[in-house]
XYZ file of C-alpha atoms in Angstrom:
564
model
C 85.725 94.016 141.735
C 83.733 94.814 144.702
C 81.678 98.013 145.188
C 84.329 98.928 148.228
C 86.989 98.265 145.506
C 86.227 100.708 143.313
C 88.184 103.759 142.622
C 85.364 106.081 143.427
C 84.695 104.336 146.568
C 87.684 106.624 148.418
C 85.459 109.582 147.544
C 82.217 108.161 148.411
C 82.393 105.431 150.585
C 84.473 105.885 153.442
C 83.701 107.492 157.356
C 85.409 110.380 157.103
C 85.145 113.934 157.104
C 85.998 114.436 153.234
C 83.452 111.482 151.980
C 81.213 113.364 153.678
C 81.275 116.305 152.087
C 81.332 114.315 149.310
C 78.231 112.615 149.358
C 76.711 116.184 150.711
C 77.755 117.223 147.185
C 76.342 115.043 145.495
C 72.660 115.712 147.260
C 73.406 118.809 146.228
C 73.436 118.304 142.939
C 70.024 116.186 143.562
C 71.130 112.715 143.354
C 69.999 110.685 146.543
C 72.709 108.065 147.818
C 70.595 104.515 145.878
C 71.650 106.468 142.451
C 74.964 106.503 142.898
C 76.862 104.979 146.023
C 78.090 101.234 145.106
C 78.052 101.615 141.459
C 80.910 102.772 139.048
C 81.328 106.191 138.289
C 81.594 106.571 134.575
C 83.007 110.168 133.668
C 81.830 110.797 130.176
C 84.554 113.345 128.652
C 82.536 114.865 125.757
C 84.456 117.399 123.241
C 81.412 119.366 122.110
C 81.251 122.725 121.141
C 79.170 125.053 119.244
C 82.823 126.080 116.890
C 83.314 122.366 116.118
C 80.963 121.401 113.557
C 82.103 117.541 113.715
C 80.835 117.500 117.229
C 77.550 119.560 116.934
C 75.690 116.200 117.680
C 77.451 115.127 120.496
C 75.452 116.412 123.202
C 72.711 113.765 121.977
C 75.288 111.016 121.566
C 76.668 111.390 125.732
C 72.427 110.982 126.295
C 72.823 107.445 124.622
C 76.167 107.325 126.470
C 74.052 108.013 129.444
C 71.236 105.460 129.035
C 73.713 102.793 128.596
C 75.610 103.266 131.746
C 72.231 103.775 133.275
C 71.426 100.173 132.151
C 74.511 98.409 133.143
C 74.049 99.627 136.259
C 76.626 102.395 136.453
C 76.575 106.239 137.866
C 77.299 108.468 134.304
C 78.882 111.742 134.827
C 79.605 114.138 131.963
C 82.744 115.995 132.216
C 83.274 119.092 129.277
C 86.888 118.728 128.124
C 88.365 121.189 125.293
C 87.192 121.035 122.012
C 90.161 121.077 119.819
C 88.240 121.898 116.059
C 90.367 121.788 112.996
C 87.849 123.747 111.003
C 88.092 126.812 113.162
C 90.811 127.014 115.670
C 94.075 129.131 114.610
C 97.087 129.027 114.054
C 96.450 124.819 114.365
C 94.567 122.258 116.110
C 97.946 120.477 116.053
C 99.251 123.157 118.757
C 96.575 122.307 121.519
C 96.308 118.462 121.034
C 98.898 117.995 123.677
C 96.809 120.242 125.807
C 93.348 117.865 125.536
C 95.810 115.458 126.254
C 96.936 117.011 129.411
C 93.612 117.665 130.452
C 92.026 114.646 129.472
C 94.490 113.319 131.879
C 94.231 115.178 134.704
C 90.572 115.090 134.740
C 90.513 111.334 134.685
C 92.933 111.358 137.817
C 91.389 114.217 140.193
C 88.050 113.363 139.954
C 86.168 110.163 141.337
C 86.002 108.393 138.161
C 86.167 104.472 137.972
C 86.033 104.580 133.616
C 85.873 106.613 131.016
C 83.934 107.296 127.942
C 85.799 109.764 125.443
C 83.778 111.264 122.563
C 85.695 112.682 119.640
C 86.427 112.491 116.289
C 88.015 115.611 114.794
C 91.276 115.549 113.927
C 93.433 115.966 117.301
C 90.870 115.205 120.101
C 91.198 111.372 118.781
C 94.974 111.168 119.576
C 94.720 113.313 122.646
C 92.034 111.573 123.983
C 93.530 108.265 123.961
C 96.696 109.866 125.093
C 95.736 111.471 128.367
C 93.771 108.125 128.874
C 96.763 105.999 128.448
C 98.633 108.244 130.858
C 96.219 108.150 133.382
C 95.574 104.187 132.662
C 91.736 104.285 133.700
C 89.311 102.174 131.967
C 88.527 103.998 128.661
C 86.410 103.472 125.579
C 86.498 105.664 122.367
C 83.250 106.819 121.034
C 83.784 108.089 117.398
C 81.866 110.976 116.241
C 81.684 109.155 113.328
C 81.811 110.748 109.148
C 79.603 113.236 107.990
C 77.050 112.269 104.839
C 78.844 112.827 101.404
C 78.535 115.988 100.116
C 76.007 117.267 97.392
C 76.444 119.526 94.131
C 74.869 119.495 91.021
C 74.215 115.518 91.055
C 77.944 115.070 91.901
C 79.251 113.451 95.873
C 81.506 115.528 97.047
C 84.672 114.620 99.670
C 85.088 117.296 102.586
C 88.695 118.548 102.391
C 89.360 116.855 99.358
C 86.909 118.629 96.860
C 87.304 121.527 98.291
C 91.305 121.587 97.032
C 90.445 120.134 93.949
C 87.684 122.955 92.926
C 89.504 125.501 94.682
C 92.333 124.590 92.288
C 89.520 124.347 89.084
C 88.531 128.132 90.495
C 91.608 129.799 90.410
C 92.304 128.297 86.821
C 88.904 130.249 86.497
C 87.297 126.977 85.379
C 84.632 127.295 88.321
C 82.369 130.612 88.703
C 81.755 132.122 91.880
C 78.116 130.884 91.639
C 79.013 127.438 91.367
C 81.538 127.994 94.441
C 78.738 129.380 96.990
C 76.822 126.208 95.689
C 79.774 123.744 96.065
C 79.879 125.616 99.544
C 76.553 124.545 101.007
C 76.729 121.354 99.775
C 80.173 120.186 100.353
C 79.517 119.499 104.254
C 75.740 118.628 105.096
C 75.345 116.932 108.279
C 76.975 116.643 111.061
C 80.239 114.729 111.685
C 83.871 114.686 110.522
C 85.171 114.566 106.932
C 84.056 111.544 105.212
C 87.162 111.024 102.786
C 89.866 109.161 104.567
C 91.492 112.525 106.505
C 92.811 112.446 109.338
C 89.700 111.975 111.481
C 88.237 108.890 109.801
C 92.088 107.377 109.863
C 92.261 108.282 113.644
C 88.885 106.710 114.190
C 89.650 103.413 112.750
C 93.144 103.658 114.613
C 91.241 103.641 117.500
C 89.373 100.897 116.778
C 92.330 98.671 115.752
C 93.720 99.796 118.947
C 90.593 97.872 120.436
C 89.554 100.735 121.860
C 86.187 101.095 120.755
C 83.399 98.797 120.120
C 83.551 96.902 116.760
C 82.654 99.041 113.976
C 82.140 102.113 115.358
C 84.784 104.136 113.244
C 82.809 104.308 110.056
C 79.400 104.244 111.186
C 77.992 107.980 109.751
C 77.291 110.511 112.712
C 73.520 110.751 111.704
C 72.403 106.812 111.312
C 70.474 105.167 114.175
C 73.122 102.766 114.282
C 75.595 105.708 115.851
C 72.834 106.023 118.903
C 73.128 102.792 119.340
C 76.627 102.520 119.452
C 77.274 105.328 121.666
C 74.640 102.932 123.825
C 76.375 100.307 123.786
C 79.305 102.112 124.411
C 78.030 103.322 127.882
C 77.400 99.478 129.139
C 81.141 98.922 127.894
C 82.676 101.312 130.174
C 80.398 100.109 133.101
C 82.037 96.316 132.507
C 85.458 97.625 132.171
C 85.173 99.324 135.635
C 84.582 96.247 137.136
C 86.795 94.231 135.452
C 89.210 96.981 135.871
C 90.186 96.602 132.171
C 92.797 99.755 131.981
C 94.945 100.735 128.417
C 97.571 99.420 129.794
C 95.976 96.017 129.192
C 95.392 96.174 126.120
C 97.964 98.570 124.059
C 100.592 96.330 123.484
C 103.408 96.509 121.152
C 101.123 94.187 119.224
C 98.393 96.935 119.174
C 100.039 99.434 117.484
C 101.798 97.196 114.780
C 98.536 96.141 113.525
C 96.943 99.977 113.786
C 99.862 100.827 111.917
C 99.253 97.829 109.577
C 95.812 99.212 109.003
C 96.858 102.592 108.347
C 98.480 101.629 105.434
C 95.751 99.641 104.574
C 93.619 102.122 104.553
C 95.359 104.320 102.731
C 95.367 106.649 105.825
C 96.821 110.251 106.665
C 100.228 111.206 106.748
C 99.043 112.956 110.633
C 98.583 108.841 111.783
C 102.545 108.689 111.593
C 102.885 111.400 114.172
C 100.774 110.831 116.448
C 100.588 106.800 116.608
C 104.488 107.358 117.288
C 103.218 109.628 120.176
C 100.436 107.151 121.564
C 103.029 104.585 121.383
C 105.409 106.360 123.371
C 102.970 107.298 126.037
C 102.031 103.562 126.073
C 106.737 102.545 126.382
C 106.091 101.200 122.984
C 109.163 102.035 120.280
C 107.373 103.288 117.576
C 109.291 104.505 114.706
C 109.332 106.100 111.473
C 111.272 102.906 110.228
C 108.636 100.515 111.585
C 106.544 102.920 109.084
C 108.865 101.981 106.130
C 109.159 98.662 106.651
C 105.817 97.701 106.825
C 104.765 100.087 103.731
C 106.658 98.059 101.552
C 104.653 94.710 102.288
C 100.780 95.727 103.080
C 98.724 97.046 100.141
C 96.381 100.047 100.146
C 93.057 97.840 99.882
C 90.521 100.619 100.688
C 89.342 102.601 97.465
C 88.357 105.924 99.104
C 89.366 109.438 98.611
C 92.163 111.103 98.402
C 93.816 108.390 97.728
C 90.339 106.139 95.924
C 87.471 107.108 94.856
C 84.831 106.519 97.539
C 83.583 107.585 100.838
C 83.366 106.725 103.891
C 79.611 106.111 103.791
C 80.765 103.445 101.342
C 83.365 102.080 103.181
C 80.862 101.204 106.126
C 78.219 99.618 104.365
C 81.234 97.534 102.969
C 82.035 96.533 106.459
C 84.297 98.857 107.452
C 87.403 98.377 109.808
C 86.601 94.905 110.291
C 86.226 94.270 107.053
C 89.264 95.679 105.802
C 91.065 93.681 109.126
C 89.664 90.781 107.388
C 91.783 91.380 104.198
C 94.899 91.598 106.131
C 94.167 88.766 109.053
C 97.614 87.185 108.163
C 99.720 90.475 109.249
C 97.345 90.950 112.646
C 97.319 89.625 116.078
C 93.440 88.850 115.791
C 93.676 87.692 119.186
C 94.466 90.177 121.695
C 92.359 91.845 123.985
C 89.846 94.713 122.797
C 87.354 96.721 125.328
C 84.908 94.335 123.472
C 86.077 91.241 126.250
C 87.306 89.454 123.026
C 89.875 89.771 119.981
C 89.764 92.225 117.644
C 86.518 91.617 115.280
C 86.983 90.838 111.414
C 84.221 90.191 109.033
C 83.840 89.468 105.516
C 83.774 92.474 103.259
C 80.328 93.090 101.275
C 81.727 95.099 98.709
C 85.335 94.149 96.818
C 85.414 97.646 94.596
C 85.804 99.374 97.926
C 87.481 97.305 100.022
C 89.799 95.572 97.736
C 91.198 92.253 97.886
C 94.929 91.368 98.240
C 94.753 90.124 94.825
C 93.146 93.412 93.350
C 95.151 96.218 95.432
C 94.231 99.839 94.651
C 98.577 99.736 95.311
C 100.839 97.689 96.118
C 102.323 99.237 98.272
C 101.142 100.834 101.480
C 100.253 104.574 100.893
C 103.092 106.076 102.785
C 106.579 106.045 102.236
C 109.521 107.638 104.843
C 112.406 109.198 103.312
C 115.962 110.298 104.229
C 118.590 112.367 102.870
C 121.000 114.843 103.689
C 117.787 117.515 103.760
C 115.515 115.090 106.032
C 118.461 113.545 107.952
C 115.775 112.427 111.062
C 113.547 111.431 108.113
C 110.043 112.582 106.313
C 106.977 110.969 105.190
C 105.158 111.280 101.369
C 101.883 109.925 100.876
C 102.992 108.790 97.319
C 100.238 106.830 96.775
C 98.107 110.026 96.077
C 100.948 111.862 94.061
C 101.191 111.965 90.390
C 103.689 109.129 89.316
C 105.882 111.121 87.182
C 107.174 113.173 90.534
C 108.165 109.871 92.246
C 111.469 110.269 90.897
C 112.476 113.648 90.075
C 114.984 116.776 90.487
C 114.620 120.152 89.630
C 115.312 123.746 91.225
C 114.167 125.050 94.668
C 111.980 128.057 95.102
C 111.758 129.055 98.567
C 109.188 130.214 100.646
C 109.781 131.637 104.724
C 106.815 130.568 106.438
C 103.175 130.710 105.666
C 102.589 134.422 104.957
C 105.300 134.733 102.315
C 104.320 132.089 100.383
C 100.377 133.279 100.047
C 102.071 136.510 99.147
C 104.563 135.439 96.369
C 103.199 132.029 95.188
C 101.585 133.679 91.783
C 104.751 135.870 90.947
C 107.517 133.323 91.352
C 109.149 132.257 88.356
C 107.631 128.575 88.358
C 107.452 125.487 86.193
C 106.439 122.494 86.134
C 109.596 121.165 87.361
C 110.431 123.319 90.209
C 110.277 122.239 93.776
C 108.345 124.289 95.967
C 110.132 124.608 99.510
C 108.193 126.006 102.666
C 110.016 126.391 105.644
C 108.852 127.788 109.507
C 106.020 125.873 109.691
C 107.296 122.761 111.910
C 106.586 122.261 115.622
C 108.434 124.917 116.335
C 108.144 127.241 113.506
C 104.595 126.871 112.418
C 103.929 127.413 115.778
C 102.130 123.991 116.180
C 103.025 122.464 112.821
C 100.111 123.644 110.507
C 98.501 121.649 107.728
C 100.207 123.999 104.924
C 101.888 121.540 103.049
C 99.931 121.069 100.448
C 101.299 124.148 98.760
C 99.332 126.114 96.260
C 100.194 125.810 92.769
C 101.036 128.918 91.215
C 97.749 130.231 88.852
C 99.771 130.429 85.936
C 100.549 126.890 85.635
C 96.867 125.859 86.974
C 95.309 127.650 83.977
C 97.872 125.339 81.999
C 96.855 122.058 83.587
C 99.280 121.624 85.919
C 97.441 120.191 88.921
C 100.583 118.252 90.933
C 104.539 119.327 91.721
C 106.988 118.250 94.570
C 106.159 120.347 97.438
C 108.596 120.191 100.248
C 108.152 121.326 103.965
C 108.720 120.998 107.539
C 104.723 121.222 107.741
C 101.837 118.924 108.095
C 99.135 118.529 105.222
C 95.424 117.740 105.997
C 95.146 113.954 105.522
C 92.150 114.756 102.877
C 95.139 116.539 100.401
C 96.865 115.003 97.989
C 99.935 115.557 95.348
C 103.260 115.101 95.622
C 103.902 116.644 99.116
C 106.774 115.938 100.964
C 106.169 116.744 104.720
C 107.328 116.349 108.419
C 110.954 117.514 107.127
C 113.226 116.607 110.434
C 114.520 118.347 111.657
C 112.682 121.496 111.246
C 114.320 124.316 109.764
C 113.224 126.627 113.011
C 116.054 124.799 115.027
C 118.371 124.590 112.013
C 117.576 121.347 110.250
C 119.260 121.875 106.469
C 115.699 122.957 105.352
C 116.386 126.568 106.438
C 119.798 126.700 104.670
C 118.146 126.034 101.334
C 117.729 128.660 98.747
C 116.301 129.381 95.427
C 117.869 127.296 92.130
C 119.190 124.649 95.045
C 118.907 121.257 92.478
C 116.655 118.919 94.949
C 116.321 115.296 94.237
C 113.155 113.010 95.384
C 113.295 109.413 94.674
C 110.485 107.765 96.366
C 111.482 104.807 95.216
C 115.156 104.722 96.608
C 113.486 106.396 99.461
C 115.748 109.325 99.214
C 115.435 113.319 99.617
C 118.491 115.213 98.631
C 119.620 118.519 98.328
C 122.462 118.375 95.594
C 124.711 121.181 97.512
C 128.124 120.201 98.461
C 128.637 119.606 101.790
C 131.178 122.196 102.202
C 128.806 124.548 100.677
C 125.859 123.399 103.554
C 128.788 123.673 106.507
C 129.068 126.972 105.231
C 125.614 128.390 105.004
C 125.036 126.662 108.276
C 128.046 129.086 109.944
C 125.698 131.623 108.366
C 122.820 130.451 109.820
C 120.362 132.538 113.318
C 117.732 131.140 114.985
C 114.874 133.313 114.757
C 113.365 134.412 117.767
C 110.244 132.108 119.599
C 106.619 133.079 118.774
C 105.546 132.861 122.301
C 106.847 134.970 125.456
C 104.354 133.287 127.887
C 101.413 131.315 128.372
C 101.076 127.966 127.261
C 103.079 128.641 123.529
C 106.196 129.589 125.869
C 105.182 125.865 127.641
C 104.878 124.501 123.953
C 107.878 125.917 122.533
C 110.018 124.951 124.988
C 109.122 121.342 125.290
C 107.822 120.001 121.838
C 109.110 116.939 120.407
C 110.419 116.517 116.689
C 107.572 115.378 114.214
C 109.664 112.017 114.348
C 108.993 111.756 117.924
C 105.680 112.379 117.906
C 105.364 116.182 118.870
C 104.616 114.941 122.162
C 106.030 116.806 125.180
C 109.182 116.171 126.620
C 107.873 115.766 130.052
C 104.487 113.639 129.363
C 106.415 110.594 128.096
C 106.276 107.475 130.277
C 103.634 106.671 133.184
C 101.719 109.051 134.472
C 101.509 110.550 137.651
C 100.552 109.585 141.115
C 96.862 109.075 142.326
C 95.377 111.551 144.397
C 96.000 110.823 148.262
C 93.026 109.543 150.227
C 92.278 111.465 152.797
C-alpha cells in the first residue's frame, strides 16, 4: 500500500473540512503531524482492568505493543475495550462475550484504524476478540496474556481451577483444615496471567495461534518471562506489516484454519468451551463448523499433551517443551502447515524438547481425542463430554436421575438428596437461555456424604458449561436447553438415564409416549431480563450447538463509515 491508501488516510489525509478537524484533534492531544500523518494507525484494543487478575499486567504489555509499532514505523493508539473476567464477573463471563465482540467490532470500524492489536487471554475476551475482528475484517494480531506461574503449597505445584476443585472436594470430606485452605489460597494463583492448566484460556490461546493469528509461540509463553515483552514487541511490528500488506482475517481463516485449530484442540486435550465458540468464530468467518466435525475428528487425533485436568503438567511445562508448535509438530500429517499466518509464512512447527509432556503419536496420553459429542433422545441437537478426564467406569453407565432446577436449588439440596454412587445428577436452567448466559456449573458438586466415602466422580448431566480446568464425568451443552423445552426439563427424579460414551449415546429410558406427555405438561418459564442488554441477549442467543452467537452478527459485517 501507499500512505494515501491507507484506511486512516480518509480521516487524516484529505482537504476537507472533517480531516481538518481531524488533524486539529490530534494536536490536541499533542502529537504534531511528522508522528502520525503517512503512517498506519495501529489501534491497540487492550482488555485490562483492575477486576481481571489475568490482565493486571497488561498495561505494561500495550507499552511493548507500543515500542514495536513505534519501530516499524507505525502510529500506536490504545483503545480500552471491556474486560470480560471470569474470576469476578456474575452471573457469567459467557453472557457478555458477545458484547466484547460487538464492541471489539465496532471500535475497529468507527475509528481511523488501519490494524489491530488485541490483548486478551481470559476466558471469553479470546473468542470475542477474534470475533469482532473477523467481522470487521481489519488487520488483526492476537497478543496472549499468556499462563500464570504454577501455583505453590507446602512443596506441592498447584493447577488454578483444577486444584482448587480437587481440595475443595478433599475439604468438604473434611480431609483439608481451614488452615491449610487459606494457605492453598495464597498460593494457588501467584503471578499474574490466566490459569496455567489447560482451561479454557490456555486452549483459546493456542486456538488462536493455530488460527495463525498470533506470532509463533506466543500462547504458552508465561505472562511474567521476558520473553512475553518481547513478544508483545514483536507483536506491535506485526500489525504495522499487516497494514500495509493489508493482510485482513479474511485472508487467512479458511475452512482449513479451523480444521486444524480444531485438530489441535483435541490434541491438546483442550476445554469443552473451544467447541462453542470455535463453532461461533467459524460461523462469523461462513465456515460450517459443526459438532460432527468435532466427533469425527476425536476419534482419529490423540490427546498428546500431558497437562492438567486432563495430564499431569502445566503450562509452564508445556512451553519449555515447545509449546503449540511443538505439539503441531506431532500432528503435521492432519495440518495444512502451509497456509498463511500473520507471521508472512505457514504455520510454525518445531521439534518437541520434552516427550513426557508432549507425547508422541506412539505414546498417547489417549487415544482418542479428549472430547466426545453425544446424541440421544435427551440431547437430540447433541452434547459434548470431555471423557478423557472422567473416571472410566462412568463411560458406560445407567442409573436413576436426581434433579436439580437451576443453580440455587441444587447448592441448596445437593447434601440432602438421597444419592449414590450410581445416580445421575441432572441440572437444568442453566443454558443460554436459562443460566442466563450459560454458566460454568456443570461440574456438579458431589454430595458430602459420598465424598467422605471416596467417591470423587459420577455422571453429571446439564444444559450448562463447566470451566475447562474441571474434570469428571460431566455431560454438558445439553441441546436443546431445557429453558425452551429441550427433553432436559421434562426429566424427573428415578428417570433410568443411559450414557454410553462409547456408542456415543445419551438416553433417557422413558417411553416416548410418556415424554409426549410430560411435554403437553410442560410452561416456559418466564425470561430473566425485561430490558437492557439481557432482553437483547435473550431474545437473540444461539443454541450451544450454534455457537451462542447472536442471531443477527452471523455473516459479514457491516458497512464502512462514509467519507465525508
Amino acid at each position: 500500500m501507499r500512505p494515501e491508501e491507507l484506511r486512516s488516510h480518509r480521516w487524516y489525509g484529505t482537504d476537507s473540512l472533517r480531516s481538518f478537524s481531524h488533524r486539529a484533534r490530534t494536536r490536541q492531544l499533542g502529537l504534531s503531524a511528522e508522528e502520525h500523518l503517512g503512517k498506519p494507525v495501529i489501534g491497540i484494543l487492550n482488555t485490562w482492568s483492575e477486576l481481571n487478575p489475568c490482565h493486571i499486567h497488561l498495561r505494561e504489555r500495550a507499552e511493548d505493543v507500543r515500542r514495536g509499532v513505534w519501530q516499524a514505523g507505525g502510529h500506536p493508539v490504545e483503545l480500552p475495550v471491556m474486560a470480560v473476567g471470569e474470576t469476578f464477573q456474575k452471573p457469567t463471563a459467557m453472557l457478555y462475550r458477545n458484547l466484547l465482540a460487538m464492541e471489539t467490532e465496532e471500535v475497529l470500524r468507527s475509528y481511523p484504524v488501519d490494524a489491530a492489536v488485541l490483548m486478551g487471554g481470559c476466558d471469553k475476551t479470546t473468542p470475542a476478540l477474534l470475533m469482532g475482528a473477523i467481522s470487521a475484517d481489519l488487520p488483526s494480531i492476537f497478543v496472549p496474556c499468556g499462563p500464570m506461574l504454577p501455583g505453590d503449597w507446602r512443596g506441592r505445584r498447584l493447577g488454578s481451577g483444577s486444584d482448587m476443585w480437587k481440595y475443595w472436594a478433599d475439604r468438604r470430606a473434611g480431609l483439608v483444615t481451614d488452615e491449610e485452605w487459606r494457605e492453598i489460597e495464597e498460593g494457588i494463583a501467584r503471578s499474574p496471567g490466566h490459569c496455567m492448566t489447560m482451561g479454557t484460556a490456555s486452549t483459546m490461546t493456542s486456538v488462536a495461534e493455530v488460527l495463525g493469528m498470533t506470532v509463533p509461540g506466543a500462547a504458552s509463553i508465561p505472562a511474567v518471562l521476558s520473553a512475553h515483552n518481547r513478544m508483545a514487541a514483536e507483536s506491535g511490528r506485526t500489525a504495522v506489516r499487516l497494514a500495509w500488506e493489508d493482510v485482513r482475517p479474511s485472508r487467512l481463516l479458511d475452512e482449513r484454519a479451523y480444521r486444524d485449530a480444531l485438530t489441535a484442540v483435541l490434541a491438546l486435550g483442550g476445554s469443552t468451551n473451544a467447541v462453542i465458540h470455535l463453532i461461533a468464530m467459524a460461523r462469523r468467518s461462513g465456515v460450517a463448523l459443526t459438532l460432527d466435525d468435532f466427533d469425527e475428528a476425536s476419534r482419529r487425533v490423540p490427546v498428546l499433551a500431558d497437562v492438567r485436568p486432563t495430564g499431569a503438567f502445566l503450562m509452564e511445562d508445556f512451553h519449555r517443551a515447545g509449546g503449540v508448535p511443538a505439539l503441531l509438530h506431532r500432528v503435521a500429517d492432519l495440518l495444512h502447515l502451509d497456509r498463511p499466518t500473520v507471521a508472512g509464512h505457514g504455520v510454525a512447527t518445531r521439534e518437541p524438547y520434552d516427550d513426557t509432556v508432549i507425547r508422541r503419536r506412539d505414546d498417547p496420553l489417549s487415544p482418542e481425542g479428549g472430547l466426545a459429542v453425544l446424541r440421544g433422545n435427551l440431547a437430540p441437537d447433541g452434547a459434548v463430554i470431555k471423557h478423557a478426564a472422567a473416571e472410566p467406569r462412568l463411560l458406560r453407565h445407567t442409573g436413576p436421575a436426581i434433579v436439580f432446577d437451576g443453580h440455587r436449588d441444587l447448592l441448596a439440596r445437593i447434601d440432602d438428596v438421597p444419592a449414590t454412587p450410581g445416580s445421575v445428577l441432572v441440572l437444568r436452567g442453566a443454558g443460554p437461555k436459562g443460566g442466563p448466559g450459560m454458566p460454568e456449573h456443570g461440574m456438579l458438586p458431589i454430595p458430602d456424604r459420598l465424598l467422605k466415602q471416596g467417591v470423587r466422580d459420577m455422571v453429571r448431566i446439564s444444559d450448562a458449561r463447566m470451566s475447562g480446568t474441571s474434570y469428571g464425568a460431566c455431560v454438558l451443552h445439553v441441546a436443546p436447553e431445557s429453558h425452551v423445552g429441550g427433553p432436559l426439563a421434562l426429566v424427573r427424579d428415578g428417570d433410568p438415564i443411559t450414557l454410553d460414551v462409547g456408542a456415543r449415546r445419551l438416553t433417557l429410558e422413558v417411553s416416548d409416549e410418556e415424554l409426549d406427555r410430560r411435554r403437553r405438561g410442560w410452561t416456559p418459564p418466564p425470561p430473566h431480563h425485561r430490558r437492557g442488554y439481557g432482553a437483547l441477549f435473550d431474545a437473540h442467543i444461539l443454541q450451544a450447538d450454534q455457537g451462542c452467537d447472536f442471531d443477527f452478527l452471523e455473516g459479514a459485517g457491516g458497512p464502512e463509515p462514509e467519507v465525508d
